[in-house]
Amino acid sequence: MQLPALLLSLLPLLASAADNTELLIKRTLTHKCARPTKTGDTVNMHYRGTLQADGKEFDASYKRGTPLSFQLGAGRVIKGWDLGLLDMCPGDKRTLTIPPELGYGARGMGPIPASATLVFETELVSINGVDKEPLVIVPDEADLHPDAAGEKMAEKINEAVKEEAKEEAEQKKEGEGAETTAAKAEPAEPTEGQNPQEDLEKEKEKEEGEKTKDEL
């Protein structure tokens, strides 16, 4: 049985979903729209599914070139999809990390092993019966609050400049310290009177020379 049919199965093999089961939803691309998805909608969804454990891909509608069509919130797909694909606008993309309690449970299915945590990259193509709207990407904080964002950016730049200056100062200090250490390590040339052993030898040679002179 192919996975799209599994996803559309009326009786997916699910473990009982506990109230505190954690479904992770990462919004990778978000748009504004007047009518986002809700329970009961028939949606057309592109997706790519991988195993969290090793990143192995087990299915992808992108490869078939056709999005998967199903009714949202009707138990036609795994619970993680029914919960994680609500309130989406056409064009939105989300990454869902679905625990086994909201996926295929302790039994697994097909290429999906038992008790597997699944990662789905999803993209809402359209909602049946809902007119298409111009795609308007939700602006980030810099667009919504330009003054505040500008201040934050200035702070980040100042922090980066200060950090760089601090690193340069530390490197310079370390370099100067290394030069000083090297200078201290170089042995000084002894001057006359500073080497007692050499002075004694010279004095001894001088005395022997005078003695020889007297004998002659």
mmCIF file of C-alpha atoms in Angstrom, residues 45-49 59-67 92-93 121-125:
data_model
loop_
_atom_site.group_PDB
_atom_site.id
_atom_site.type_symbol
_atom_site.label_atom_id
_atom_site.label_comp_id
_atom_site.label_asym_id
_atom_site.label_seq_id
_atom_site.Cartn_x
_atom_site.Cartn_y
_atom_site.Cartn_z
ATOM 1 C CA MET A 45 -0.817 19.741 0.590
ATOM 2 C CA HIS A 46 2.698 19.099 -0.656
ATOM 3 C CA TYR A 47 4.986 17.370 1.818
ATOM 4 C CA ARG A 48 8.262 15.591 2.391
ATOM 5 C CA GLY A 49 8.504 13.086 5.232
ATOM 6 C CA ASP A 59 7.802 9.685 1.162
ATOM 7 C CA ALA A 60 7.445 12.961 -0.739
ATOM 8 C CA SER A 61 4.583 14.327 -2.811
ATOM 9 C CA TYR A 62 7.040 16.695 -4.503
ATOM 10 C CA LYS A 63 8.581 13.730 -6.317
ATOM 11 C CA ARG A 64 5.167 12.751 -7.718
ATOM 12 C CA GLY A 65 4.418 16.332 -8.683
ATOM 13 C CA THR A 66 0.913 16.142 -7.185
ATOM 14 C CA PRO A 67 -0.159 17.478 -3.785
ATOM 15 C CA ASP A 92 2.445 28.742 3.865
ATOM 16 C CA LYS A 93 5.190 26.280 4.717
ATOM 17 C CA GLU A 121 8.112 19.603 5.565
ATOM 18 C CA THR A 122 4.672 20.773 4.431
ATOM 19 C CA GLU A 123 3.346 23.365 1.988
ATOM 20 C CA LEU A 124 -0.319 24.338 1.647
ATOM 21 C CA VAL A 125 -1.092 24.636 -2.059
#
